[in-house]
JSON list of C-alpha atoms in Angstrom, two decimals:
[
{"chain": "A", "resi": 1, "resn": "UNK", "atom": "CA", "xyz": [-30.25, 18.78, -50.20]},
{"chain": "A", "resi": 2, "resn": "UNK", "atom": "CA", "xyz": [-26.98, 17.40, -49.48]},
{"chain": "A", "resi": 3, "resn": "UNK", "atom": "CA", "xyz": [-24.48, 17.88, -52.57]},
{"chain": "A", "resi": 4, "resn": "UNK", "atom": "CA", "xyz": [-22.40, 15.28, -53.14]},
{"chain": "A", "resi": 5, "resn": "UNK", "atom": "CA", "xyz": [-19.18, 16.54, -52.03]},
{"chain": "A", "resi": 6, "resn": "UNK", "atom": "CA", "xyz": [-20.68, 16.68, -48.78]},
{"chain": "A", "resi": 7, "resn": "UNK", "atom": "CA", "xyz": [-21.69, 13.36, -48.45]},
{"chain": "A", "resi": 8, "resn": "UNK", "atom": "CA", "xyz": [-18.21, 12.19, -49.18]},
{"chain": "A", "resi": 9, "resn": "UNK", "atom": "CA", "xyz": [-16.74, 14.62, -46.68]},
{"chain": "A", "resi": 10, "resn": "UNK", "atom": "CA", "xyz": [-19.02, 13.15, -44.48]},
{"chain": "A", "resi": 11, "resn": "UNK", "atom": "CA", "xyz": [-17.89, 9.72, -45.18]},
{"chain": "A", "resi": 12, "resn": "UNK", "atom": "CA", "xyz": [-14.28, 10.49, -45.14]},
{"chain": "A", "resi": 13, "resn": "UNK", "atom": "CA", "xyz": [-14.19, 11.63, -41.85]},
{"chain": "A", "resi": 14, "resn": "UNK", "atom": "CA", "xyz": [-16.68, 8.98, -40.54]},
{"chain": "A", "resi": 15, "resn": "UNK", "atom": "CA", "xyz": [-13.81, 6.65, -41.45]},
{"chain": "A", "resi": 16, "resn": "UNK", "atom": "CA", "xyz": [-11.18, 8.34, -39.45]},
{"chain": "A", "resi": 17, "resn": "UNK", "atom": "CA", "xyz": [-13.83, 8.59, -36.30]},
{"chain": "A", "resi": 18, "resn": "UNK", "atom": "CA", "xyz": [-13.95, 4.83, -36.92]},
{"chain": "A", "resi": 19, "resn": "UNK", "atom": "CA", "xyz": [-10.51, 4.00, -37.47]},
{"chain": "A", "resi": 20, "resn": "UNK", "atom": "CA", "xyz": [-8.62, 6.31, -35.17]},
{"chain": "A", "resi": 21, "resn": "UNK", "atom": "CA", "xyz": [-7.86, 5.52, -31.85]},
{"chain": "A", "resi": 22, "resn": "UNK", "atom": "CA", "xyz": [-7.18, 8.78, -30.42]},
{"chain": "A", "resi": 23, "resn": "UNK", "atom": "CA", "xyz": [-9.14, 11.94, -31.28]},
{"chain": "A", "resi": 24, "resn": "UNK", "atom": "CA", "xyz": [-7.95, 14.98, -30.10]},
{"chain": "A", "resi": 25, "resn": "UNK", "atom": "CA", "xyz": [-10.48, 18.30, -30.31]},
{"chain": "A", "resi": 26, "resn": "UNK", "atom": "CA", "xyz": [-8.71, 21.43, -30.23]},
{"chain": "A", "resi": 27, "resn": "UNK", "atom": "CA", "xyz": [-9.18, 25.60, -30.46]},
{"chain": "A", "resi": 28, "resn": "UNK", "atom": "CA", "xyz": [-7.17, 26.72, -33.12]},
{"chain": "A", "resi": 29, "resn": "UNK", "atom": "CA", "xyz": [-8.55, 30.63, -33.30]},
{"chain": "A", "resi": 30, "resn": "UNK", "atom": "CA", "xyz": [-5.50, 33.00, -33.50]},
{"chain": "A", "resi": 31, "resn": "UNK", "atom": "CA", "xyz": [-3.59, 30.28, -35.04]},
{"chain": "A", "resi": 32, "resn": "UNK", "atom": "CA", "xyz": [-1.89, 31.89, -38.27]},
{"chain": "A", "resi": 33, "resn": "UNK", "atom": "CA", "xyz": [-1.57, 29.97, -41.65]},
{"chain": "A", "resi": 34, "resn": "UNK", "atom": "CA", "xyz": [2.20, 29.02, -41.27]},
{"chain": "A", "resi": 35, "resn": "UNK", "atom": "CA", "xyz": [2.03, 28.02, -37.78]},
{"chain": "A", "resi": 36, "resn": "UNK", "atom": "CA", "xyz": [-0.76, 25.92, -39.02]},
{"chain": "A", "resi": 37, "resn": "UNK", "atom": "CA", "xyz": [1.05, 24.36, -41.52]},
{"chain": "A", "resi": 38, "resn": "UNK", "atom": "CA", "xyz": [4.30, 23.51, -39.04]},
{"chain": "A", "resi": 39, "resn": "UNK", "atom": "CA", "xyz": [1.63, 22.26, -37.05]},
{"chain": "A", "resi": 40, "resn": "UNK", "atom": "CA", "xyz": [0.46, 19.32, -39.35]},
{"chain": "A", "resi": 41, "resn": "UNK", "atom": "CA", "xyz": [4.67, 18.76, -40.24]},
{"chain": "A", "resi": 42, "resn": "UNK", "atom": "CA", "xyz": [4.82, 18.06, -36.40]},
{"chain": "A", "resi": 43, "resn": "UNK", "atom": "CA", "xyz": [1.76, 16.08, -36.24]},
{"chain": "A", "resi": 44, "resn": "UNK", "atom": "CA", "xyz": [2.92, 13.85, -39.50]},
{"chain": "A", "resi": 45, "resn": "UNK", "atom": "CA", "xyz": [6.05, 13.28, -38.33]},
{"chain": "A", "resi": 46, "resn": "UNK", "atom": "CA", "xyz": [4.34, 11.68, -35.11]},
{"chain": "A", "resi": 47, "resn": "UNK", "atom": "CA", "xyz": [1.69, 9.76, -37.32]},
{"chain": "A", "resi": 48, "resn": "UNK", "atom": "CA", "xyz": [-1.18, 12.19, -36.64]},
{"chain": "A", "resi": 49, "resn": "UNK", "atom": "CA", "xyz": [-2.77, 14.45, -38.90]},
{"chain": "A", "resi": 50, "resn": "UNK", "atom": "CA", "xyz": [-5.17, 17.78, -38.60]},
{"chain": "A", "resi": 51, "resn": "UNK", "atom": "CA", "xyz": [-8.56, 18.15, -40.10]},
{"chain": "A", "resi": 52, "resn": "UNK", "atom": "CA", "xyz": [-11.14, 21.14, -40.11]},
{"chain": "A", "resi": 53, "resn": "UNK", "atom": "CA", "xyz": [-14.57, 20.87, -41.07]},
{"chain": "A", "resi": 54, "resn": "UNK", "atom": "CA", "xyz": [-17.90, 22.32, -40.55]},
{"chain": "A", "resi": 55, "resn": "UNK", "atom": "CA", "xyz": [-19.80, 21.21, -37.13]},
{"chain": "A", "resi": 56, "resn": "UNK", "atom": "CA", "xyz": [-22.76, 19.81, -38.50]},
{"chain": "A", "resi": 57, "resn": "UNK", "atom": "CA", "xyz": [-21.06, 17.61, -40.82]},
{"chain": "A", "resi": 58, "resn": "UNK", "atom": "CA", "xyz": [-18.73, 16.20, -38.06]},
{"chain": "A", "resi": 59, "resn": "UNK", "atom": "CA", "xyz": [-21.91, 15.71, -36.36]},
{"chain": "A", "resi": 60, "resn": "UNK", "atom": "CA", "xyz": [-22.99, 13.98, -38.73]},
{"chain": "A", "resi": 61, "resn": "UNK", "atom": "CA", "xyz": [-19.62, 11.60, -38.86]},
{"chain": "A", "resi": 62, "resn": "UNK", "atom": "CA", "xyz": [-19.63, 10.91, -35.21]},
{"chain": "A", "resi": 63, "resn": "UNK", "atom": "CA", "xyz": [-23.08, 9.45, -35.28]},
{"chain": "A", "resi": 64, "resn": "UNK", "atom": "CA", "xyz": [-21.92, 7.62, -38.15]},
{"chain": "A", "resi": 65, "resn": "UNK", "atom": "CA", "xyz": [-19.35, 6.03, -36.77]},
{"chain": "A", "resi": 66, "resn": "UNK", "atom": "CA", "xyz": [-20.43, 5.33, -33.31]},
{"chain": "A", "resi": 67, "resn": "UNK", "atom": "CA", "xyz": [-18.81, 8.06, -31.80]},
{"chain": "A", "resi": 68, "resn": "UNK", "atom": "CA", "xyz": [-21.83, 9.80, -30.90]},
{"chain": "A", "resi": 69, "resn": "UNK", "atom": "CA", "xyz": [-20.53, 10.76, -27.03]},
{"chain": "A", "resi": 70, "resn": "UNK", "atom": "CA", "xyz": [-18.47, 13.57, -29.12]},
{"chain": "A", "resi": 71, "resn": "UNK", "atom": "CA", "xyz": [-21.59, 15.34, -30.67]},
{"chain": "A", "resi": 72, "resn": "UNK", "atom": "CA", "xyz": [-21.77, 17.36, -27.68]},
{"chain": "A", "resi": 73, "resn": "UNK", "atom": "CA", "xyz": [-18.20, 18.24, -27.61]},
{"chain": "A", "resi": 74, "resn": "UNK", "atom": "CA", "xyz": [-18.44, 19.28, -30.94]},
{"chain": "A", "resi": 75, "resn": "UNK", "atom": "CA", "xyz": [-19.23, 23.66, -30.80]},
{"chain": "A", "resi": 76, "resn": "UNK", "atom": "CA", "xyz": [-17.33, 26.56, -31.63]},
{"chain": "A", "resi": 77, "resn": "UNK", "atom": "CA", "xyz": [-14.65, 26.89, -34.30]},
{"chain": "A", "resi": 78, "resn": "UNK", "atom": "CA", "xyz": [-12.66, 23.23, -33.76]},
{"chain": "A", "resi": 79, "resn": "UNK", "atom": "CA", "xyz": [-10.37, 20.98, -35.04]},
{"chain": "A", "resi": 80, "resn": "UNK", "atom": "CA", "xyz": [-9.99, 17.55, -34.49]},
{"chain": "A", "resi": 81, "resn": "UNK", "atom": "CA", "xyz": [-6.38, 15.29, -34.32]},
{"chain": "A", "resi": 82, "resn": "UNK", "atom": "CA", "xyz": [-6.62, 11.59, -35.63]},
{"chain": "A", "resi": 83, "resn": "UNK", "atom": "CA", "xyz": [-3.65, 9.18, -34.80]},
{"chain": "A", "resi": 84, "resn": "UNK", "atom": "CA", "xyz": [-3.60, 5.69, -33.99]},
{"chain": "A", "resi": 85, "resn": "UNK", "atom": "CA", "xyz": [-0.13, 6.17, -32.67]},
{"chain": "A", "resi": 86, "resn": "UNK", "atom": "CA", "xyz": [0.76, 6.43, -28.83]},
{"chain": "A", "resi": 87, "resn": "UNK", "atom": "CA", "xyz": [-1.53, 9.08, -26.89]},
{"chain": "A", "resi": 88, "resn": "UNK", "atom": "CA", "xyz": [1.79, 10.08, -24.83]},
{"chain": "A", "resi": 89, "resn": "UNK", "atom": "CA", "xyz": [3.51, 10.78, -28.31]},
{"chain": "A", "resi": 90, "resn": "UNK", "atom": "CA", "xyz": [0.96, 12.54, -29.94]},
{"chain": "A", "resi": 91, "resn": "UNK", "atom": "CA", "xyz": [0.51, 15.07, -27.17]},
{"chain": "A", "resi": 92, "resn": "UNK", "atom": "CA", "xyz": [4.14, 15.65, -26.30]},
{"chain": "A", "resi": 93, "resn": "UNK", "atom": "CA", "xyz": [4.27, 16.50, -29.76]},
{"chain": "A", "resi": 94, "resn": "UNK", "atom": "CA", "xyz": [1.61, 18.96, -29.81]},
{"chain": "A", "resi": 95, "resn": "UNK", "atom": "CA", "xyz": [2.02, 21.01, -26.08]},
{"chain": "A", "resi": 96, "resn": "UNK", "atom": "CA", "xyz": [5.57, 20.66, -27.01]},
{"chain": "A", "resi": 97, "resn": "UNK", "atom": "CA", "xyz": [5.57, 22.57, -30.50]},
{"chain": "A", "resi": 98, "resn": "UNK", "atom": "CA", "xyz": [3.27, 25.21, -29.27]},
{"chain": "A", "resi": 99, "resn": "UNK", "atom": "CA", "xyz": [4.91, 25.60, -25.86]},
{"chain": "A", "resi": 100, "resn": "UNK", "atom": "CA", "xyz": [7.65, 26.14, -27.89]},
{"chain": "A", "resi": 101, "resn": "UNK", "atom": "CA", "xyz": [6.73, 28.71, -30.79]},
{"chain": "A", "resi": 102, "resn": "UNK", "atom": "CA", "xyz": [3.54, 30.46, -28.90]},
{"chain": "A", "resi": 103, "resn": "UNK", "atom": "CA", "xyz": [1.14, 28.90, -30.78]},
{"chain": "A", "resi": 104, "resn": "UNK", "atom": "CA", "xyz": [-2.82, 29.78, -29.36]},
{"chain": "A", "resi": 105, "resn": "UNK", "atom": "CA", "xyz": [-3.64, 25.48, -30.19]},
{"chain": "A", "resi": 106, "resn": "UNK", "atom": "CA", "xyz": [-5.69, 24.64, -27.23]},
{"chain": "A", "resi": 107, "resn": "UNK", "atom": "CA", "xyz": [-6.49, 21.22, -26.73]},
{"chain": "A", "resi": 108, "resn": "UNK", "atom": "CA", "xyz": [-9.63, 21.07, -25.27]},
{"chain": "A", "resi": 109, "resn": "UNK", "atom": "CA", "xyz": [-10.58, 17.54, -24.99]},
{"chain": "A", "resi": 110, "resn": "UNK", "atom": "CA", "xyz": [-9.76, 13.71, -26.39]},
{"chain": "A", "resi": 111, "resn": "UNK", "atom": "CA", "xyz": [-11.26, 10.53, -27.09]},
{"chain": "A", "resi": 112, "resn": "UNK", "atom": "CA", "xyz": [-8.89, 7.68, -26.28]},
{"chain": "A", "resi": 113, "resn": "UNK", "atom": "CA", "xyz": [-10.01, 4.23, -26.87]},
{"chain": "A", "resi": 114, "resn": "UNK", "atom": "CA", "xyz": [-13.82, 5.60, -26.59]},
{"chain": "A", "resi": 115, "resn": "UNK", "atom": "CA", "xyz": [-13.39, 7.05, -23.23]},
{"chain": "A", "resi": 116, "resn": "UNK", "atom": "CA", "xyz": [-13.44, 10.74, -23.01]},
{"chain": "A", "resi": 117, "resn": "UNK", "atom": "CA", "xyz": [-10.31, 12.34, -21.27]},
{"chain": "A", "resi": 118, "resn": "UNK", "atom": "CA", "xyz": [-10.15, 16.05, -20.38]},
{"chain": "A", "resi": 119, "resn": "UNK", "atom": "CA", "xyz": [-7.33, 18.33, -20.99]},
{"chain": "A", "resi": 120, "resn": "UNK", "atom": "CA", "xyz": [-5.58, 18.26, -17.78]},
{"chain": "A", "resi": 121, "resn": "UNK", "atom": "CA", "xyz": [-5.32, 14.63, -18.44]},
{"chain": "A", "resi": 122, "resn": "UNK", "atom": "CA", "xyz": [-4.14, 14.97, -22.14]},
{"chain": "A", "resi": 123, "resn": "UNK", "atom": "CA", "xyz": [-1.05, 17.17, -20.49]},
{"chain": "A", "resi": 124, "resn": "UNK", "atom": "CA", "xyz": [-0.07, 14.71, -17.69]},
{"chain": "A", "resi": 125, "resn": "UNK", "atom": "CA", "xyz": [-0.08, 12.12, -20.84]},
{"chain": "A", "resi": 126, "resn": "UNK", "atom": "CA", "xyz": [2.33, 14.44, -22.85]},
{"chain": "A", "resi": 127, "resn": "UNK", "atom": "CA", "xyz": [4.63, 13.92, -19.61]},
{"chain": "A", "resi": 128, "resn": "UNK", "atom": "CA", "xyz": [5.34, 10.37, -19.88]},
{"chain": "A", "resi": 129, "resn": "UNK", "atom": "CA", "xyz": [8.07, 8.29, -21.70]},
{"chain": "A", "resi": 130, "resn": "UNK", "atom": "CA", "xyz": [7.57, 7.01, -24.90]},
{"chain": "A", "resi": 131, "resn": "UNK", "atom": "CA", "xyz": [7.23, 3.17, -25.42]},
{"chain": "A", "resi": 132, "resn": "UNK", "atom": "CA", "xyz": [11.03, 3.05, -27.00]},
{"chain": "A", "resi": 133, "resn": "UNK", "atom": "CA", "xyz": [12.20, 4.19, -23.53]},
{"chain": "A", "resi": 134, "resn": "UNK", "atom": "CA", "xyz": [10.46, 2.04, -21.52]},
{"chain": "A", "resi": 135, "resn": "UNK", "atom": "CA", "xyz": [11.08, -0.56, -23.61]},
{"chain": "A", "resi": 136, "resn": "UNK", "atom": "CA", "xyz": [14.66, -0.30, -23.53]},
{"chain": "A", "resi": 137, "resn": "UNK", "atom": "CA", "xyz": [14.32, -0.07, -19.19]},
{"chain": "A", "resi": 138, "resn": "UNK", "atom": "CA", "xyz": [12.39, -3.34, -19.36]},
{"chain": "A", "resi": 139, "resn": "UNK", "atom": "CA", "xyz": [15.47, -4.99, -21.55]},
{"chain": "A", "resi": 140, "resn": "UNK", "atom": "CA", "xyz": [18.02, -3.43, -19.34]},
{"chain": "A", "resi": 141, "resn": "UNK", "atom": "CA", "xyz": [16.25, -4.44, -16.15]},
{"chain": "A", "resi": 142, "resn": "UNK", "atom": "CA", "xyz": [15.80, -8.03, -17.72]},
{"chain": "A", "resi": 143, "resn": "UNK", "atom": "CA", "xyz": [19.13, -8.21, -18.89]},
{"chain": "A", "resi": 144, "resn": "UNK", "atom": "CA", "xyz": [20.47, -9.93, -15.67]},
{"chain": "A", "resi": 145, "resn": "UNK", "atom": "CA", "xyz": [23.12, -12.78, -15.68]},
{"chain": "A", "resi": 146, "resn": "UNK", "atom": "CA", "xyz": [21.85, -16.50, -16.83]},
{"chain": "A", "resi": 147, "resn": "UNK", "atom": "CA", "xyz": [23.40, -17.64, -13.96]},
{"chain": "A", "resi": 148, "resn": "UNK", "atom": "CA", "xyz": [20.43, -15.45, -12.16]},
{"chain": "A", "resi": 149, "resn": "UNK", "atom": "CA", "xyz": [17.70, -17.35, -14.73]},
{"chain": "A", "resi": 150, "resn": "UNK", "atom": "CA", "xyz": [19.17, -21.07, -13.71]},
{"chain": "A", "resi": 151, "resn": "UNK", "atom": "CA", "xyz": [19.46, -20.18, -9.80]},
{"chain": "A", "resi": 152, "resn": "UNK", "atom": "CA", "xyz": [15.74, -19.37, -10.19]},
{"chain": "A", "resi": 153, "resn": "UNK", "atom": "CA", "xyz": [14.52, -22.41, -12.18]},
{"chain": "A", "resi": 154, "resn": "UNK", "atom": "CA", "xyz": [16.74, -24.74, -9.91]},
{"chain": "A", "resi": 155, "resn": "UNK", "atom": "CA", "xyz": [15.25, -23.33, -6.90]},
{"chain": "A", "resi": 156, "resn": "UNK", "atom": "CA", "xyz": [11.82, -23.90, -8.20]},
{"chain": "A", "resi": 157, "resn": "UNK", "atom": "CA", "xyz": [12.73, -27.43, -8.52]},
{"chain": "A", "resi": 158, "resn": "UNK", "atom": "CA", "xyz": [13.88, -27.54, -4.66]},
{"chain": "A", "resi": 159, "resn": "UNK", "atom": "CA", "xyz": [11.00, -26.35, -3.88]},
{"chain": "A", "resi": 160, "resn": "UNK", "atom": "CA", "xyz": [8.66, -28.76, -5.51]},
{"chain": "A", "resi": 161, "resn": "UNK", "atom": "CA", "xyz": [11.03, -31.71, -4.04]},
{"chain": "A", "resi": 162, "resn": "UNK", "atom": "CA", "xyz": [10.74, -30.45, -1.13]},
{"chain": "A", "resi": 163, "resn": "UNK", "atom": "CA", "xyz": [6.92, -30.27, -1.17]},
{"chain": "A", "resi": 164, "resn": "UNK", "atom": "CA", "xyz": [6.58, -34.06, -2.39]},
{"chain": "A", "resi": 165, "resn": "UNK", "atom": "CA", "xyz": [8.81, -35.11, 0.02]},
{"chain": "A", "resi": 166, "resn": "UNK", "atom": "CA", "xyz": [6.94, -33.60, 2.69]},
{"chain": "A", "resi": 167, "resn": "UNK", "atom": "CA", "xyz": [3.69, -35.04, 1.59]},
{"chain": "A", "resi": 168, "resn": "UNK", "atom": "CA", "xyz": [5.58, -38.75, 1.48]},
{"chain": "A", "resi": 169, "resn": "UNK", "atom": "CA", "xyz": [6.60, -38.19, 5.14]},
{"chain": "A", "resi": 170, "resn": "UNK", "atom": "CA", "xyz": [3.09, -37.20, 5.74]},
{"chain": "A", "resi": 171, "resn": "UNK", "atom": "CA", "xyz": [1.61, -39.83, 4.56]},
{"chain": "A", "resi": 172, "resn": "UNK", "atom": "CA", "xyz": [3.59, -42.34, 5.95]},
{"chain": "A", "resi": 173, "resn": "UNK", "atom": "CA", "xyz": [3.06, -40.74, 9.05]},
{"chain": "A", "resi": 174, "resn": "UNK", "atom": "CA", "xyz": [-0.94, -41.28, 8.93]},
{"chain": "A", "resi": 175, "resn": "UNK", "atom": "CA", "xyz": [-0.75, -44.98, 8.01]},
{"chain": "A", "resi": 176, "resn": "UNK", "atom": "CA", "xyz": [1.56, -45.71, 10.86]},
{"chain": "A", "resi": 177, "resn": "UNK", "atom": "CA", "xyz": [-0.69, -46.11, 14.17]},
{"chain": "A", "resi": 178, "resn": "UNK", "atom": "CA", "xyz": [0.05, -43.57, 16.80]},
{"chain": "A", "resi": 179, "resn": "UNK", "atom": "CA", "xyz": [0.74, -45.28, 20.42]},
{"chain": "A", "resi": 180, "resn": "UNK", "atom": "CA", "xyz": [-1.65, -45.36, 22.89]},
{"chain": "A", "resi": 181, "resn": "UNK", "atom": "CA", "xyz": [-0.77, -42.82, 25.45]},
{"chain": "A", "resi": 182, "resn": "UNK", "atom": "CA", "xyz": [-0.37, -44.90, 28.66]},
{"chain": "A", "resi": 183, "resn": "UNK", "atom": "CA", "xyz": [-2.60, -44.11, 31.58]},
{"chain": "A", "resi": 184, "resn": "UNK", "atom": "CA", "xyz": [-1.09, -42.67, 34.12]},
{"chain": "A", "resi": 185, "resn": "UNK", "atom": "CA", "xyz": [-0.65, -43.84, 37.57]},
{"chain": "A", "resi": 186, "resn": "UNK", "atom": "CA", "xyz": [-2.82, -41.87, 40.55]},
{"chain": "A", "resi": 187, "resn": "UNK", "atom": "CA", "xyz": [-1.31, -39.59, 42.22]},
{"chain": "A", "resi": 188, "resn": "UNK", "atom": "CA", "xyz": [-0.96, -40.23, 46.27]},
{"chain": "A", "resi": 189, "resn": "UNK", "atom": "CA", "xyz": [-3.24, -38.71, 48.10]},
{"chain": "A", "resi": 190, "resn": "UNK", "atom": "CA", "xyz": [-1.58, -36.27, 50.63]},
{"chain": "A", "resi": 191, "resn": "UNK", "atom": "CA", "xyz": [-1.22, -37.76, 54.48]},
{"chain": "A", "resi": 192, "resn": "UNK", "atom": "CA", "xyz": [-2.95, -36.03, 56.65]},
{"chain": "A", "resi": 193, "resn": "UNK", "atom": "CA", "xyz": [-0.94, -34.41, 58.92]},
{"chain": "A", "resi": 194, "resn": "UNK", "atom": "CA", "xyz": [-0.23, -35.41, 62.98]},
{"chain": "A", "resi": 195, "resn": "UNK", "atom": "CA", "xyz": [-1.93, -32.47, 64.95]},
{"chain": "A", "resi": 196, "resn": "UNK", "atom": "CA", "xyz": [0.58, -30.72, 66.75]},
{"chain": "A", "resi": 197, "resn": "UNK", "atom": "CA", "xyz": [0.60, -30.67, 70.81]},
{"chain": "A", "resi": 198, "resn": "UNK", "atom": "CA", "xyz": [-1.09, -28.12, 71.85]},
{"chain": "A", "resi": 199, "resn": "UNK", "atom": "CA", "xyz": [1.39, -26.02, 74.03]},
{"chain": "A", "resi": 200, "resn": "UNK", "atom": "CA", "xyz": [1.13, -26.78, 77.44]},
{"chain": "A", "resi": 201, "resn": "UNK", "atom": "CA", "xyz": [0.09, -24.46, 80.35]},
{"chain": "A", "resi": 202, "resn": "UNK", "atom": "CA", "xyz": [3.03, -23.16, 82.10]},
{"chain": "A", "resi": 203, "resn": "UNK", "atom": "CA", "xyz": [2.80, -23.56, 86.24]},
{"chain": "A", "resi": 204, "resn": "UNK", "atom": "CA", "xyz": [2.23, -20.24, 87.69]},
{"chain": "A", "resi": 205, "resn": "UNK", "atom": "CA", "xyz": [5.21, -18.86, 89.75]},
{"chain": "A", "resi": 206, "resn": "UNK", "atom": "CA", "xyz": [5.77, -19.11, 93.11]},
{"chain": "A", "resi": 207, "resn": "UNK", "atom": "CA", "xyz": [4.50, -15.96, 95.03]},
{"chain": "A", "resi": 208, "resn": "UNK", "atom": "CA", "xyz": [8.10, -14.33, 97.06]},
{"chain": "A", "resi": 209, "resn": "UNK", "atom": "CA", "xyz": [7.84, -14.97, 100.56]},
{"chain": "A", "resi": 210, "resn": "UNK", "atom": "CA", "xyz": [7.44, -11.90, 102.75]},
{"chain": "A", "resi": 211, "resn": "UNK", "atom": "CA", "xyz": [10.38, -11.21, 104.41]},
{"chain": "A", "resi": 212, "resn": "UNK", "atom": "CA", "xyz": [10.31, -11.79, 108.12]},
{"chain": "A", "resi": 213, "resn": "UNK", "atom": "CA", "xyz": [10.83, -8.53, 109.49]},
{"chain": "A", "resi": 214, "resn": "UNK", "atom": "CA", "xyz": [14.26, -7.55, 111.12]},
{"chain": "A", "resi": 215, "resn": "UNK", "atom": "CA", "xyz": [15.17, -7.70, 114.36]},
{"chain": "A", "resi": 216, "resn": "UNK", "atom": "CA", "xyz": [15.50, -4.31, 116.03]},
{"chain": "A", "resi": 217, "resn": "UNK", "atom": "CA", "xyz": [18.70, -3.59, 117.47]},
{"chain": "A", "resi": 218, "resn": "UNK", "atom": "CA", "xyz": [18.73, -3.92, 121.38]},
{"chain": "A", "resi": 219, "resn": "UNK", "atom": "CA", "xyz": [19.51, -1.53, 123.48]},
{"chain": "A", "resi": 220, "resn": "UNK", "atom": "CA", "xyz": [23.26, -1.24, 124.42]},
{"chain": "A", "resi": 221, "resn": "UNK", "atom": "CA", "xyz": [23.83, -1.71, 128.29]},
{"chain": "A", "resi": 222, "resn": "UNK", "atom": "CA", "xyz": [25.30, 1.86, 129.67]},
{"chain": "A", "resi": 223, "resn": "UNK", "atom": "CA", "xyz": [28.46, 1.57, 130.39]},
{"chain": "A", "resi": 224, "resn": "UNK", "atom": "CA", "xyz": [29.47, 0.58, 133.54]},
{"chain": "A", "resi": 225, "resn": "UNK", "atom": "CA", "xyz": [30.28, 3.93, 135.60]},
{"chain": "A", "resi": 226, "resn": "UNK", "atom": "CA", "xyz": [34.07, 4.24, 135.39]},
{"chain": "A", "resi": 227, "resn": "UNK", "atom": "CA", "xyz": [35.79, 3.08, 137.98]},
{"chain": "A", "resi": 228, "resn": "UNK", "atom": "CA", "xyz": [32.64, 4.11, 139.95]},
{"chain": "A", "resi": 229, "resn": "UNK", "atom": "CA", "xyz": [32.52, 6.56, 141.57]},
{"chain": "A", "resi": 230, "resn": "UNK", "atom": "CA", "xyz": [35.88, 7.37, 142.88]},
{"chain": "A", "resi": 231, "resn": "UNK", "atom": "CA", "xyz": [35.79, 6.55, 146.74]}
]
């Protein structure tokens, strides 16, 4: 039989299953009593808090409170981390402070808006900027002349002048009856072109004459005997 003081264990921590948004489960053998209790300092400072109990009855406060997808996680010695602050906050805080002091607070596993997140996770979280300093980028990054603002709401305006007066154009365009394209004349046909002459046959040349052949040269009459013959 349950005794009453565990039923309203039971209940207690059903609540904060219920009502936290982020629920850390974490190894805390080797952990000694006064880094414990620096521990839970840290964790209240960044609205968190530390709670052990015995397995079965945070079984039994899971599957009260809906959280039943933990009952599995739930083995071993374990602790569990309630916040409803930031995730990014509440697990600087933690891997910080035992970073820091050597503190055997292994973190093992969370629950963050009902959707489990593994550790490796849980430390890339711890890496990010809190919401104060990306707040204050967003207000520096918006914190741009007025002149800026009023070019950008004036141009807007162009624009939607613009557009209207385009549509009036349109429109006036349409109700105005486009011209009848006029037909074009034929185009001439292409004379036909005169045949040329055809090239006419050239007269074949005269053959050369043959050459009447030369006259031999006569014989010379000998010489009349000098003076004949001398009487």
């Amino acid at each position: 039989m349950p005794t009453n003081r565990k039923i309203a264990e039971v209940e207690e921590l059903s609540e904060l299953f219920s009502n936290s948004e982020i629920i850390l489960l974490a190894e805390y053998i080797g952990t000694s009593v006064s880094q414990m209790s620096e521990l839970r300092k840290a964790l209240n400072n960044a609205s968190a808090s530390f709670r052990i109990t015995k397995n079965t009855l945070a079984k039994l406060a899971v599957d009260k409170a809906n959280k039943s997808i933990l009952s599995e996680q739930i083995k071993g010695p374990i602790g569990f981390v309630f916040s409803n602050d930031e995730a990014s906050s509440v697990t600087k805080t933690i891997f910080d402070f035992t970073e820091k002091n050597n503190v055997p607070f292994i973190v093992k596993i969370g629950l963050l808006n009902d959707e489990l997140v593994d550790e490796l996770t849980l430390i890339k979280l711890s890496k990010l900027p809190s919401k104060e300093i990306l707040l204050s980028k967003l207000i520096g990054n918006m914190n741009s002349p007025i002149s800026n603002f009023v070019f950008i709401i004036s141009a807007n305006v162009r624009s939607l002048v613009t557009v209207i007066q385009r549509h009036i154009d349109q429109s006036q365009e349409e109700e105005t009856p486009a011209e009848e394209p006029k037909e074009e004349a034929p185009a001439e046909e292409p004379k036909e072109e005169t045949p040329a002459e055809e090239p006419k046959e050239e007269a074949p040349a005269e053959e050369p004459k043959e050459e009447a052949p030369a006259e031999e040269p006569k014989e010379e009459a000998p010489a009349e005997e000098s003076n004949k013959e001398e009487k």
